[in-house]
Short mmCIF file of C-alpha atoms and ligand atoms in Angstrom, two decimals:
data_model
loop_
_atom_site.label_atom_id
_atom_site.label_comp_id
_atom_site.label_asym_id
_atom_site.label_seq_id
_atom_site.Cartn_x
_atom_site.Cartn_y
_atom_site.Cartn_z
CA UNK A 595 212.58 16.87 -65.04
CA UNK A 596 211.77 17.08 -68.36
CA UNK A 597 208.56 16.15 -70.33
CA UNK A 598 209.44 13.07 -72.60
CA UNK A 599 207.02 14.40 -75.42
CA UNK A 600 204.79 17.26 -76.15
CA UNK A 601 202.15 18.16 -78.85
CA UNK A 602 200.21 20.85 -79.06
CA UNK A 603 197.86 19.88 -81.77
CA UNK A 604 195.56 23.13 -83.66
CA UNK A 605 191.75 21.94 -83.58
CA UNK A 606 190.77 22.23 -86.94
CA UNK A 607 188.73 26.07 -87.60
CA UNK A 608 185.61 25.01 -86.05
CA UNK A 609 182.61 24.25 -88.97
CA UNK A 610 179.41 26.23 -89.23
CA UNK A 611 177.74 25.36 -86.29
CA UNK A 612 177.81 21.47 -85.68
CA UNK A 613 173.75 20.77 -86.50
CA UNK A 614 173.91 17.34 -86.60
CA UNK A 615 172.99 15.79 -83.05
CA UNK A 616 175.76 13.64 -81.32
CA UNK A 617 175.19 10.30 -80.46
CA UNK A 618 178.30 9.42 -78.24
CA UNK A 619 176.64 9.23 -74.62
CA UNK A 620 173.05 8.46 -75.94
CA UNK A 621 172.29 4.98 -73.21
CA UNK A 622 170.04 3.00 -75.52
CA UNK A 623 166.42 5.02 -74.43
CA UNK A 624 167.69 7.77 -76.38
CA UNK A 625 169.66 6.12 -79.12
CA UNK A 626 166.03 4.60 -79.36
CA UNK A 627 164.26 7.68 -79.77
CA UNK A 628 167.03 8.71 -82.06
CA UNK A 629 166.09 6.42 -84.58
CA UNK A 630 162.26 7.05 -83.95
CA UNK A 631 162.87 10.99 -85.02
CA UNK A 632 164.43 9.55 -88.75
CA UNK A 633 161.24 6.37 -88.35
CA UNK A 634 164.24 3.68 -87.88
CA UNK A 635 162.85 0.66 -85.90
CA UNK A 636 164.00 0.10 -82.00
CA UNK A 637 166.69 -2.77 -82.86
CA UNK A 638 168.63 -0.22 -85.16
CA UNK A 639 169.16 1.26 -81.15
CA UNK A 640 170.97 -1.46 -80.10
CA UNK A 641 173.27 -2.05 -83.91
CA UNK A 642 174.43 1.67 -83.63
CA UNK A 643 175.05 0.53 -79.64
CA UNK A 644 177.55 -2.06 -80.87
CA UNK A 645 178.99 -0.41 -83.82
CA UNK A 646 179.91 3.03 -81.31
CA UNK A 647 180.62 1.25 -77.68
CA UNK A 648 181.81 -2.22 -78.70
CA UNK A 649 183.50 -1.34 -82.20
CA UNK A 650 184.32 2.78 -81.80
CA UNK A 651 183.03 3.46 -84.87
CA UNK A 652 183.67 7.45 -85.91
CA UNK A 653 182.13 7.21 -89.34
CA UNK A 654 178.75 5.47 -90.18
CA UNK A 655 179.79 4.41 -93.30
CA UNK A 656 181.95 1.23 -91.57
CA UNK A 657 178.62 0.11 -89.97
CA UNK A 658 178.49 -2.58 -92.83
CA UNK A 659 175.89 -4.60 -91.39
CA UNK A 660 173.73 -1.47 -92.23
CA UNK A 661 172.40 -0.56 -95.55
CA UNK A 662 174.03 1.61 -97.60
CA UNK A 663 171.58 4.30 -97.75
CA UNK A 664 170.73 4.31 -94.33
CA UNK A 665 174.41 4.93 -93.34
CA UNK A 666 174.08 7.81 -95.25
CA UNK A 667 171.04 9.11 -93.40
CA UNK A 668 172.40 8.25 -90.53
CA UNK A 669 175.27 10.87 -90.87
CA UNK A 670 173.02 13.26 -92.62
CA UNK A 671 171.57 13.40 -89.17
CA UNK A 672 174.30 12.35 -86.30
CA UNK A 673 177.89 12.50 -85.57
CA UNK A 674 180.01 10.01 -83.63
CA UNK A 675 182.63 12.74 -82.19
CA UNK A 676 184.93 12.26 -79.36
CA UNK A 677 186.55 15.64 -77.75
CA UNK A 678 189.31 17.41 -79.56
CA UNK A 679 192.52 16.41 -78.53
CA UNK A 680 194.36 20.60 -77.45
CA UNK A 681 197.32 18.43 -76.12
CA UNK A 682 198.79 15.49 -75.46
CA UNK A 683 202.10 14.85 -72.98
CA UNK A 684 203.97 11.81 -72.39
CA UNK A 685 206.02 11.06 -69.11
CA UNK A 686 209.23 9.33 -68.83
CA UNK A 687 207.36 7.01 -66.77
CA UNK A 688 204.50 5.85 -69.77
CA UNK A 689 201.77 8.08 -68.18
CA UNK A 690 199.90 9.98 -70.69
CA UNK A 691 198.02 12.73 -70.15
CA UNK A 692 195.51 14.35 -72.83
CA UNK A 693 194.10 18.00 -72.56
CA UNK A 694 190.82 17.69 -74.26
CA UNK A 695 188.60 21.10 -75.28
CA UNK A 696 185.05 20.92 -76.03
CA UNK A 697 183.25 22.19 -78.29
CA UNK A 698 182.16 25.73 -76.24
CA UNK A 699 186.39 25.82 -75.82
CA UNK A 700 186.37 24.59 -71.76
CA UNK A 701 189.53 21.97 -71.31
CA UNK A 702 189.85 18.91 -68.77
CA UNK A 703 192.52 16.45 -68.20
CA UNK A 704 192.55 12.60 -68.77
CA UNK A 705 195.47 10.89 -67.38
CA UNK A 706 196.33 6.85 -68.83
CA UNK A 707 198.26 5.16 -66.05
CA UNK A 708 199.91 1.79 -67.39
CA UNK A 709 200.81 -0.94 -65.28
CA UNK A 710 202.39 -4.18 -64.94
CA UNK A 711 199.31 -5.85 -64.62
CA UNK A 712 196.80 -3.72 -65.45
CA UNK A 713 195.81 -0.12 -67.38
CA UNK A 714 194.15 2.94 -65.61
CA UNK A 715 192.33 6.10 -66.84
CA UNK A 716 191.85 8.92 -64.69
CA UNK A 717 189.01 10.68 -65.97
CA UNK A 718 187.42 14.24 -65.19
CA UNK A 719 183.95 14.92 -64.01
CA UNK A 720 183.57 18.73 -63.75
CA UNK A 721 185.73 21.60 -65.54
CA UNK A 722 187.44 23.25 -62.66
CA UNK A 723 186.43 22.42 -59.32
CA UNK A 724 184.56 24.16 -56.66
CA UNK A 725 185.69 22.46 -53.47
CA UNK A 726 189.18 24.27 -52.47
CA UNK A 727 191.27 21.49 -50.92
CA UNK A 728 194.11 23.37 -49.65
CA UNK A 729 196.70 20.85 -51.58
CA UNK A 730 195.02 20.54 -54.73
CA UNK A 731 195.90 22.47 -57.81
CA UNK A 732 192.64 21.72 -60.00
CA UNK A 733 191.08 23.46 -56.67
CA UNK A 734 192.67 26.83 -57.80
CA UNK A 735 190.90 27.23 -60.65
CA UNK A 736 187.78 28.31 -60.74
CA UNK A 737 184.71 25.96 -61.36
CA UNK A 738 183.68 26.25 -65.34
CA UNK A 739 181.09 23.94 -65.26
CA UNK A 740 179.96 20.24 -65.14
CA UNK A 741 180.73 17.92 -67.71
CA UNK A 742 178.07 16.20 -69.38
CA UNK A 743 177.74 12.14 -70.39
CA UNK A 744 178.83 12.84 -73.52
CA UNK A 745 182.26 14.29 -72.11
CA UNK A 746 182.54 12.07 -69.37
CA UNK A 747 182.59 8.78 -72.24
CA UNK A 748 183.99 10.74 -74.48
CA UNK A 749 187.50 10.80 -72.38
CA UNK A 750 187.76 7.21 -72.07
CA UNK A 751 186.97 6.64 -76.36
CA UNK A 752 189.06 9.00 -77.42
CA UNK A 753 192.04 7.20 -74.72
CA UNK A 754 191.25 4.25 -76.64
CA UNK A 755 191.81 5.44 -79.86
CA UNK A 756 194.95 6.77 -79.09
CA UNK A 757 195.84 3.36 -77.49
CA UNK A 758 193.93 1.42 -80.62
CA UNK A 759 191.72 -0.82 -78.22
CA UNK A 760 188.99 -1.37 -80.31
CA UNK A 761 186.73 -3.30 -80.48
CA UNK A 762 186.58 -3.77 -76.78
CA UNK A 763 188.99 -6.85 -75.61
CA UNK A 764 188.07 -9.80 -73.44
CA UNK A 765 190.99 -9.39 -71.30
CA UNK A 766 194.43 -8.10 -71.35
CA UNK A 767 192.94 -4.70 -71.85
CA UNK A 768 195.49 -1.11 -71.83
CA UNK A 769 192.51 0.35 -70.24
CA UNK A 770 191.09 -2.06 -67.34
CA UNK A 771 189.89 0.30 -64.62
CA UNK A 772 188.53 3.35 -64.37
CA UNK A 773 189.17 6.15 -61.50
CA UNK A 774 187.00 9.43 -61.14
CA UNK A 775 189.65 10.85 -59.90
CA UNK A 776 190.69 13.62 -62.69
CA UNK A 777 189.22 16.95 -61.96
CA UNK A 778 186.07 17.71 -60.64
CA UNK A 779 183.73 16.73 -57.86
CA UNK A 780 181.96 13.95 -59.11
CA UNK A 781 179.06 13.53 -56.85
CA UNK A 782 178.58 17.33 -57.83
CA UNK A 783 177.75 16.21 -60.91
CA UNK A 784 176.11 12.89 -60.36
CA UNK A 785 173.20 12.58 -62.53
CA UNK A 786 175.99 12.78 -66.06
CA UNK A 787 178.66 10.83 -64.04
CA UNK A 788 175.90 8.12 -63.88
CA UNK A 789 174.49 8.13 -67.18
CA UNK A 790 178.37 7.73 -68.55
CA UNK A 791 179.41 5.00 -65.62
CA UNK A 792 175.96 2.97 -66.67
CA UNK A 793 177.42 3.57 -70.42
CA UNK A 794 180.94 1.68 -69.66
CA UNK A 795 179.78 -1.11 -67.47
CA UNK A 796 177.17 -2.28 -70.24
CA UNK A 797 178.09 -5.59 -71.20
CA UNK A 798 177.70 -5.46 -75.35
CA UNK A 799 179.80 -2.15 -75.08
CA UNK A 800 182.81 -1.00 -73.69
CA UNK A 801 182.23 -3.57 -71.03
CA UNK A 802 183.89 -2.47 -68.09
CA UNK A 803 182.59 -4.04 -64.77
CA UNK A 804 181.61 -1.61 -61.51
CA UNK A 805 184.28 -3.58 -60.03
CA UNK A 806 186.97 -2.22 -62.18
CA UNK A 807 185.64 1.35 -61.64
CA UNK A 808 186.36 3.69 -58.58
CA UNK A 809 184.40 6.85 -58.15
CA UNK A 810 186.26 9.09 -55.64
CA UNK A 811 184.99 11.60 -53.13
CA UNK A 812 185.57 14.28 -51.02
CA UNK A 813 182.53 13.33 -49.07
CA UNK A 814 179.40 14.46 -50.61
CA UNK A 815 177.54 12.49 -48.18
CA UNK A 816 174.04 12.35 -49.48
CA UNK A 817 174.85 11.23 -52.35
CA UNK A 818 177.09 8.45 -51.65
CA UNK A 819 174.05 6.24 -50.80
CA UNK A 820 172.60 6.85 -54.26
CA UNK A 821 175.93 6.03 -55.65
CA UNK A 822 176.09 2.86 -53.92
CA UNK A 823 172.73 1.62 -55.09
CA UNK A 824 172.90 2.98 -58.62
CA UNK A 825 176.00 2.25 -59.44
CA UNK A 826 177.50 0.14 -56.89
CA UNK A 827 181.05 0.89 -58.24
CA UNK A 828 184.01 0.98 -55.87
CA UNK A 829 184.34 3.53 -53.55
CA UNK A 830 187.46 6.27 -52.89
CA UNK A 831 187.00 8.64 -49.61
CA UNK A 832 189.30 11.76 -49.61
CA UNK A 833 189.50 11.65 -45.92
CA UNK A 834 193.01 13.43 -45.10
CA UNK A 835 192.48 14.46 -41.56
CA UNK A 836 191.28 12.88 -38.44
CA UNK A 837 189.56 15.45 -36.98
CA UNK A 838 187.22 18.43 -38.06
CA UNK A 839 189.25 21.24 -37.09
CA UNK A 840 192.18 20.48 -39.84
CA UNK A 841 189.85 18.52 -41.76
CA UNK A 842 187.44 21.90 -42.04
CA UNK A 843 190.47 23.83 -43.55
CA UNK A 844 192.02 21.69 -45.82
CA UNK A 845 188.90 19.49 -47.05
CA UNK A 846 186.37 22.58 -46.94
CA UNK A 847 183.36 20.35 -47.02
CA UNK A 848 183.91 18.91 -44.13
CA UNK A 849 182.39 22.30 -43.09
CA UNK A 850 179.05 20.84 -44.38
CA UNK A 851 179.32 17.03 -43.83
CA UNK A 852 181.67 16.45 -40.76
CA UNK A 853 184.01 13.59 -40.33
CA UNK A 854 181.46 11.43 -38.37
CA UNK A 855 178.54 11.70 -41.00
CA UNK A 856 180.93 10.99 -43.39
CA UNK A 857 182.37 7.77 -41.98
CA UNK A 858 178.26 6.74 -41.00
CA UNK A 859 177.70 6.86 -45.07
CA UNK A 860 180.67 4.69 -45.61
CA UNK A 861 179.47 2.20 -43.15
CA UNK A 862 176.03 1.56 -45.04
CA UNK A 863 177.45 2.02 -48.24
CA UNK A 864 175.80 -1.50 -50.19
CA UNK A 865 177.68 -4.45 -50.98
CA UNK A 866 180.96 -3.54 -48.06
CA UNK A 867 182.81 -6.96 -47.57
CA UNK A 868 186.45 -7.48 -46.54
CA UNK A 869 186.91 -8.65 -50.64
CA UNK A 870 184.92 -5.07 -51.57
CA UNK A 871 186.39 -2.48 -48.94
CA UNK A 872 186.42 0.99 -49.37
CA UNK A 873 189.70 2.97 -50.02
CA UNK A 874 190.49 5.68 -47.68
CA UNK A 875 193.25 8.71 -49.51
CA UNK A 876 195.62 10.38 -47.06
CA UNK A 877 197.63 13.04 -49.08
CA UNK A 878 200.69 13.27 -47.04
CA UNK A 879 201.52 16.59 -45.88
CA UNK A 880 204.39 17.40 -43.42
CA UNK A 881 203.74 18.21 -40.49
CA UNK A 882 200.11 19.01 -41.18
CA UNK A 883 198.18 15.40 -41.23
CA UNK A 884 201.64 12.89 -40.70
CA UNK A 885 201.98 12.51 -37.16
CA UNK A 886 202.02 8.89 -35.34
CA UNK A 887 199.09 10.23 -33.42
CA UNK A 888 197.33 11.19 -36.26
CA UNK A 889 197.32 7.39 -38.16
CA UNK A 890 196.57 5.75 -34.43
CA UNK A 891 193.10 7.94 -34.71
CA UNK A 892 193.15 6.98 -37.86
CA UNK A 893 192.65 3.20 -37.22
CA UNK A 894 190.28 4.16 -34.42
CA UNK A 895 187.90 6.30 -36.89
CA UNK A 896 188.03 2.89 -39.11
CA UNK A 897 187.36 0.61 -37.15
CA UNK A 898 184.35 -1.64 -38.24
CA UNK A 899 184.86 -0.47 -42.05
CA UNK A 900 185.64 -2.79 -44.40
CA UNK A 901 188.60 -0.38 -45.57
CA UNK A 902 192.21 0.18 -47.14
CA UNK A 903 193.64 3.36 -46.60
CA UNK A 904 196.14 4.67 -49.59
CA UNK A 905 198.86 7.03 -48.76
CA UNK A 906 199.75 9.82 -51.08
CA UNK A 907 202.89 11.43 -51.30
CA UNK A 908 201.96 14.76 -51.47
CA UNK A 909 202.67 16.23 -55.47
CA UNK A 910 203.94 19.68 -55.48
CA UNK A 911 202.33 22.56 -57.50
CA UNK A 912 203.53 26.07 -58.48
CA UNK A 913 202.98 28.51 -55.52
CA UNK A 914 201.29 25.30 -53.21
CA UNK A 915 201.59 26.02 -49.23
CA UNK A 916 202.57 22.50 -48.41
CA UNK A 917 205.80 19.96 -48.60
CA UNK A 918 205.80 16.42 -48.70
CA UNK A 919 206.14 14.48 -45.49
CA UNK A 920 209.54 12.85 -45.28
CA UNK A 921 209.88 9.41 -46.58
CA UNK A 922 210.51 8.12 -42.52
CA UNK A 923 206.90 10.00 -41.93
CA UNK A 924 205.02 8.12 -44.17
CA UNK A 925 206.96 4.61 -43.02
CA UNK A 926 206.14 5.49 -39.59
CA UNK A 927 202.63 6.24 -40.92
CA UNK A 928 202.13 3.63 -43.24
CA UNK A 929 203.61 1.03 -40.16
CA UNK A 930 201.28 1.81 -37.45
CA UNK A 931 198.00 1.35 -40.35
CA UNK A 932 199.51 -1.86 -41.11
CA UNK A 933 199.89 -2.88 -38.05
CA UNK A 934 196.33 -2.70 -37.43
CA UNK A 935 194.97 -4.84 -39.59
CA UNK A 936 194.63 -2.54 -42.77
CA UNK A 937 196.41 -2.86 -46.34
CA UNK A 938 197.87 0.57 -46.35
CA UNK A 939 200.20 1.40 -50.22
CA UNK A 940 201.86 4.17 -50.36
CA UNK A 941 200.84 5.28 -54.07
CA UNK A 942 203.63 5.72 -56.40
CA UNK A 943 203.32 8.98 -57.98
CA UNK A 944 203.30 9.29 -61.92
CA UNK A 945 203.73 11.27 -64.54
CA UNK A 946 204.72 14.00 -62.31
CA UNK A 947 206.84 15.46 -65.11
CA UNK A 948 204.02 16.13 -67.29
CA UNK A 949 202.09 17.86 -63.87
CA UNK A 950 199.47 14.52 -64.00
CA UNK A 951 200.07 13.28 -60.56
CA UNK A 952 197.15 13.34 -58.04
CA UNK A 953 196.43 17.06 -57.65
CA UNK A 954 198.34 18.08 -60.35
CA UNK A 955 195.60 18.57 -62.95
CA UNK A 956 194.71 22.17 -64.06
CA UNK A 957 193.41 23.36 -67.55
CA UNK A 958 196.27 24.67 -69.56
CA UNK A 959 193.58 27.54 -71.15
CA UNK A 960 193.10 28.78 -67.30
CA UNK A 961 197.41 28.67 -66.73
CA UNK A 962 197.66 30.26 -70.12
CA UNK A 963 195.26 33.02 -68.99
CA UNK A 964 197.57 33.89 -65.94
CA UNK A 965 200.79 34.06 -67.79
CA UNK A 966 199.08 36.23 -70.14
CA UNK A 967 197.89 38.74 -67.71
CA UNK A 968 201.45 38.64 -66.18
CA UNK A 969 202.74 39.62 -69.54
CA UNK A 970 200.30 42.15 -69.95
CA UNK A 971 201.47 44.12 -66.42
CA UNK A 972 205.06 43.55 -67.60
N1 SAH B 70 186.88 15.47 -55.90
C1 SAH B 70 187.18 14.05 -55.82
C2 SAH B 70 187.87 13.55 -57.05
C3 SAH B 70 189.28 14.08 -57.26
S1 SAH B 70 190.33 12.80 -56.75
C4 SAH B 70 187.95 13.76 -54.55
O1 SAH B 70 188.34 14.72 -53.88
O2 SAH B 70 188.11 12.61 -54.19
C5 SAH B 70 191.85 13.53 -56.63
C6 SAH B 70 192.67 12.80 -55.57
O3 SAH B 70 193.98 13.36 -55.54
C7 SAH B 70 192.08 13.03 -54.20
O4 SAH B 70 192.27 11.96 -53.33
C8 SAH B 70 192.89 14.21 -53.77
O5 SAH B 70 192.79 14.41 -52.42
C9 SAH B 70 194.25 13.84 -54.25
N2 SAH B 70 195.13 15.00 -54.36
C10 SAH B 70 194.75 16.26 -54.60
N3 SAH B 70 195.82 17.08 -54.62
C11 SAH B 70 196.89 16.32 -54.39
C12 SAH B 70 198.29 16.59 -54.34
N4 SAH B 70 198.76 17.82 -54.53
N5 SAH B 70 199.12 15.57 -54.12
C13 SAH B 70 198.64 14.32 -53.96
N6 SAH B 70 197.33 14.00 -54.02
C14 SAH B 70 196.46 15.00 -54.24
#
């Protein structure tokens, strides 16, 4: 397949060390305090708040119902700055996937996922990962680090400048939900992931409601209580496997927080109804996970959650150890789930010819590294 367009964009030579402090995932505390440090009242806070989250302002000088000269302290002092766009792909299919760098030079991925009725982003939480799924490709890098707030909000404004949704839309919104499903371990990284989440859902900003917003997991399970009454957002389970033994080798942290401890968590996770359920992923790997058996225990393991359980083809990588199940498989699957009771989708992948399917995502720098080296022993 081939990719339907491809940028590579130069960052700009970086300036003499960026003094100026940046304001893109202050929450209004520190926007506050901000304005304290240059002796600006508390209600310039929540102007700047509307002007950056509601409008996405990148200059202070279009923050008109702010005086002239204080516009120009303002950016004597701040910067409104968004991640630096290293590359940005375009499927056949309308996916679009960004590589973003930061300013120390680590890259994630953001993937926009339009559909008929409604717009996804898939957004990163760490660099890198550290949990080494057996099927996941952002697994076989190594873990840079965790992204901070900044980052984390900083994906989904600069998506929206690129789709020009600003200032935030009542409805009919390109970007509607949100999915921490990019790379990264998010409840690894829980304290920024929270600051940015409590960032979007804030109603005179980028407004997006915890309903609209899935956090997934692999199963950090003391966290997921937190999560639930912090954030209260939607929950996504990387489940898999049915039992411990395959689940220990191909979901390594089951090692630490087994299949039952994981599925007590989900059961007293806050606010569970049959209209709020939690959604269960099952990459589909042949002969590994896909049996009949395997979805009957399935259903059993369920039972008593309020819960949908999404299928996922599984998306090949270079060099990755497993094949898809076969399309009668995942019917068979995908039947017997049904059957009992539970919505079960088989998720259509996308933008696999740009590599931003589920599993797909991996830092170009990292990929570029490897090639190099293989040059080098050539
Ligand atoms: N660490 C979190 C967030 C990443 S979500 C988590 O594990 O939930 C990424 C989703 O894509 C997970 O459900 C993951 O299991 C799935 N996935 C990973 N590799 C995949 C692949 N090669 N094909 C299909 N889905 C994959």
């Amino acid at each position: 397949m081939s990719t339907a367009g491809h940028a590579r964009q130069f960052a700009p030579p970086a300036p003499a060390v960026e003094a100026r402090r940046n304001l893109i995932g202050c929450d209004v505390g520190e926007l506050t305090a901000e304005m304290a440090t240059i002796g600006a009242p508390a209600f310039r806070a929540r102007q700047l708040w509307h002007w950056i989250y509601h409008r996405g302002a990148t200059d202070f000088a279009v923050m008109t119902t702010l005086a002239k000269d204080f516009r120009a302290r303002l950016a004597e002092q701040f910067v409104i700055e968004r991640p630096a766009i290293a590359e940005s792909h375009h499927s056949l299919d309308g996916t679009h996937k960004w590589l973003l760098r930061f300013a120390d030079g680590q890259e994630v991925e953001t993937v926009h996922i339009p559909e008929e009725d409604r717009g996804t982003l898939c957004v990163s939480s760490q660099v890198g990962c550290t949990l080494t799924c057996r099927f996941c490709h952002t697994g076989t890098q190594r873990l840079v680090r965790n992204l901070s707030a900044a980052e984390i909000v900083g994906q989904l404004m600069l998506a929206r400048d690129a789709l020009g949704e600003w200032p935030s839309p009542n409805d009919g919104r390109l970007i509607s939900n949100i999915v921490l499903m990019g790379m990264g371990e998010p409840l690894y990284n829980y304290d920024s992931v929270a600051k940015a989440l409590k960032i979007v859902m804030d109603g005179e900003g980028i407004a997006i409601s915890r309903r609209r917003i899935t956090l997934s997991t692999a199963g950090v399970v003391p966290m997921i209580k937190r999560c639930g009454e912090e954030l209260n957002v939607n929950l996504a389970i990387s489940l898999h496997a049915v039992n411990d033994a395959l689940r220990d080798q191909i979901v390594p942290i089951n090692r630490k927080y087994p299949i039952a401890e994981l599925l007590d968590a989900c059961r007293n996770y806050p606010g569970l109804s049959n209209a709020r359920r939690i959604t269960f992923e099952y990459v589909m790997l042949k002969d590994v996970n896909d049996s009949p058996a395997e979805a009957r225990e399935l259903v059993r393991l369920l039972r008593g959650i309020p819960a949908k359980v999404n299928l996922i083809p599984f998306n090949p990588w270079p060099g990755a150890p497993f094949d898809c199940s076969t399309d009668t498989a995942i019917k068979r699957f995908s039947d017997i789930v049904f059957a009992a009771g539970y919505a079960s989708p088989v998720r259509t992948p996308r933008g696999q010819d740009i590599m931003a399917a589920c599993g797909q995502l991996k830092s170009a720098s990292i990929k570029k590294r490897r090639s190099e080296m293989t040059f080098a022993a050539l």
